[in-house]
């Protein structure tokens, strides 16, 4: 599903985001990406969604070289990905409902489908009651969950989540992680960058550890702190 | 793009006009001003041109006959003029007898004593001819000047070639200046408007980013902005037209009165109706073009990022 | 506010002009256009006024004497005119003898035969007088009309009161129209510019929010925007002046040539230098006022949020 | 130092942010504010910084009624507070260094002071090397730390932090919390809204728990999950 071949990303100012990464995440897998602040987790995820392009190496999604895609193919790539990013990115002049519906409208779903799926998705993340609130009227954690609902609503083949529980209390965080697990059970490939040590340790999933841009460990049923 | 998506995005564009009141008003205001500038130049040009055409039409060829002309020669000249009139070259003509000329001269002097000793016999008969096309003067005069019975140069045939050339020259200048001004105004308009649109798009760049983020096709992103631009163009054209119509009507009435008061009655502003349709068309076409194209160009810059 | 903070914030404002190239250019562009519109109206008005003043100055009072006037009466009239000249009411005057009049009449007829039987004895002597202030015509004519030796009404004293009234009336209209146009242009300018500034401030509202967030005083927040506005005003004024100077110079040269070519030599565009200084001042004052005040107003809206 | 007297905040859309809160935090205290997502933590902090005003009741800072202050006094209030919020809020066209220095310039510190303090503050949060990076060139956690450095640089009387470790890995989170503790030792009153159960439990500080806008417990040496 997702493959990194010798991928290096050096930012314009010379900072190394990712160094010679090799990685394969198969269809239907669930993997955590962990590492200190600034270790390159977001960089890795942005290379998949083509918000950044690698300096050397190749990133493949579904067998396609993401870097080699034409501009017009990028939206099609994104449609197969559900994305949750650190800076929440909701449309400020639309309600939570409209924000989620928007993602479905962009892939030209039927209005009937939209009316059915959106409340479902908002309910899943525990925001059924906040459907009519605008982003500015939501707490940090609530905004984050709207973004997650938006990422899930199109049943994407891959879900990319960058610290989806960064602003959530432990209880809600667990609910969200269980939700992601459930989504994964239904066949979606899930990639989550996170700092939730407790959850990572408890869930016994694949864990990819980064340190200063390098993958220093990649363990099935791994733990937050890797054992060398 | 499916019809329903198109409708959705178009509705989005229309509602954006209402939602972003600040920016919409800014854009509409600038487009209106741009259109008004265009309209102003156009109306001034139309009026000057109409007045000058009138002046040209009133130019006359004056033909003075010898004081001792015989009837045959006179009739030959008359026949020539009639023939040309039949050919459509002469719009109208008039004959002035010796007596007419004397009476006119008398009327032009305030003190009849000054004409003491002069009789109508000393005056010359004349024809005054208005040509259908004043530019064809030479063509009309050429055969005439060969005919017997006409006074010798330089007094025989008097055609205000110089006046005509002045008017024609002035009209040429006016045309050039009008075109140049229209061009400048158009450039200014496009400049102001593209500025405004660029700023509104800039202020909404986050939105565009988010649309790309959820996988919207570029055409989806462009659509609402395009519709917004068109709507703004239409609203601006309507507003500009209303202002022009009212403003011109008022100017027309007031200025024509004033000109008449001051004795410049020969100059009048043309009424709005005949040119109104042209201006409506111009406003709507330019308004929509500027709005639509302007927003497409502005959005493109942000799509490439 | 300490000097060093002021310097810091001012430098900030100046560097913002450079950093926000898009917005600065947009603002400068619109201010330049606004100023050019003002300048255009002003220059047209100045030129029309200067030409009309010239025309007014050339108006003359014509006094025709009786054909059989005696020397005493003539000298009395001359004395009256001289006296008024000494009082500064008469700018210049000229006496035309019977012989002069005859010669002039002769020259005006192309065919000397037409004057057969007329002698210079039949002509009237005349004075032509240019008044220092054409409006004072009545005051000057009143005593004159009582003097003996002048031809009876209506031919005796000829003062183009009507022409004067036309010119004065036209000048009044022009003044009103100019003021109105200047007002409209100013409103339009302020509108365009406040739009632009409002949009730039809107695009930077996050920045203002953050400044408030770290405890910046309102005056601190305003300062860079204010300086930015002033700088934009100055740059715009400079650009507008350059364009006006060059543009007017070119128009002046070309149009004066054209007018002369077409025989309208009496109309000329005034040279730029004497009005240039006024325009520089106007541009800089209005540019800076619009820029500075505009940005203060626009920022205030966001400070209140 | 900070006192809430029967404070109720109902948002314009009818959502209750805070209901009849009574609270006193003394000078030099350190308190955690915990609670589920949407329980009112941010609302409480925003009432102190006057980003929101209460519907009823009174919020006092240093004895002054925050609500009754004139517009021109708000900047003075803010200058005595160091603030870290969930949405990071850095000036995008300034480097990390300039962002921190900006806070000092706004209180008209001497340039000499600024040159001395800013690198120190950036060093404290572990970003000495990123001084010249712009916000867009920083990872989520790095941006958050720049905000923290900015909040600390003026030695504020009170430090208000809303999930300052939301995007940080456990190790960095611990470092930040220890830093806040240190700042507190030096006399600054510290109020931290957080979801870091592990840290709250381990640090044995005062813990104020919120649930649906109500303060349901307030315990010295408390734990993340309150015992009734
Ligand atoms: N646009 C950019 N330009 C320059 N450097 C960048 C840019 N984006 C990130 N970096 C740098 O690259 C490194 C990795 O950043 P990245 O965002 O991938 O970290 P991260 O693991 O997601 O951290 P965090 O947990 O704090 O979000 C960091 O040192 C960061 O400063
Ligand atoms: N501006 C607003 N308008 C309307 N409702 C709001 C507004 N801001 C917050 N709310 C609502 O008030 C409640 C409390 O919000 P608050 O931001 O205080 O929660 P929080 O405890 O900080 O949550 P989180 O941990 O997710 O940040 C939430 O239900 C939220 O939806
Ligand atoms: Mg990150
Ligand atoms: Mg919060």
Coordinates of N, CA and C and ligand atoms in Angstrom, one line a residue, chain A residues 41-42 86 162-163, chain D residues 139-141, ligand 3:
Chain A
X41 N 8.2 12.9 12.2 CA 7.0 12.2 12.0 C 6.1 12.9 11.0
X42 N 5.9 14.2 11.2 CA 5.0 14.9 10.3 C 5.6 14.9 8.9
X86 N -1.9 18.2 12.4 CA -1.7 18.9 13.7 C -2.4 20.3 13.7
X162 N -2.0 12.7 12.2 CA -0.9 13.3 12.9 C -1.3 13.8 14.2
X163 N -1.0 13.0 15.3 CA -1.4 13.4 16.6 C -2.9 13.7 16.7
Chain D
X139 N 8.4 22.1 13.5 CA 7.4 21.1 13.8 C 6.4 21.6 14.8
X140 N 5.2 20.9 14.9 CA 4.2 21.3 15.8 C 4.7 21.5 17.2
X141 N 5.5 20.6 17.7 CA 6.0 20.7 19.1 C 6.9 21.8 19.2
Ligands
LIG3 MG1 4.6 16.9 13.8

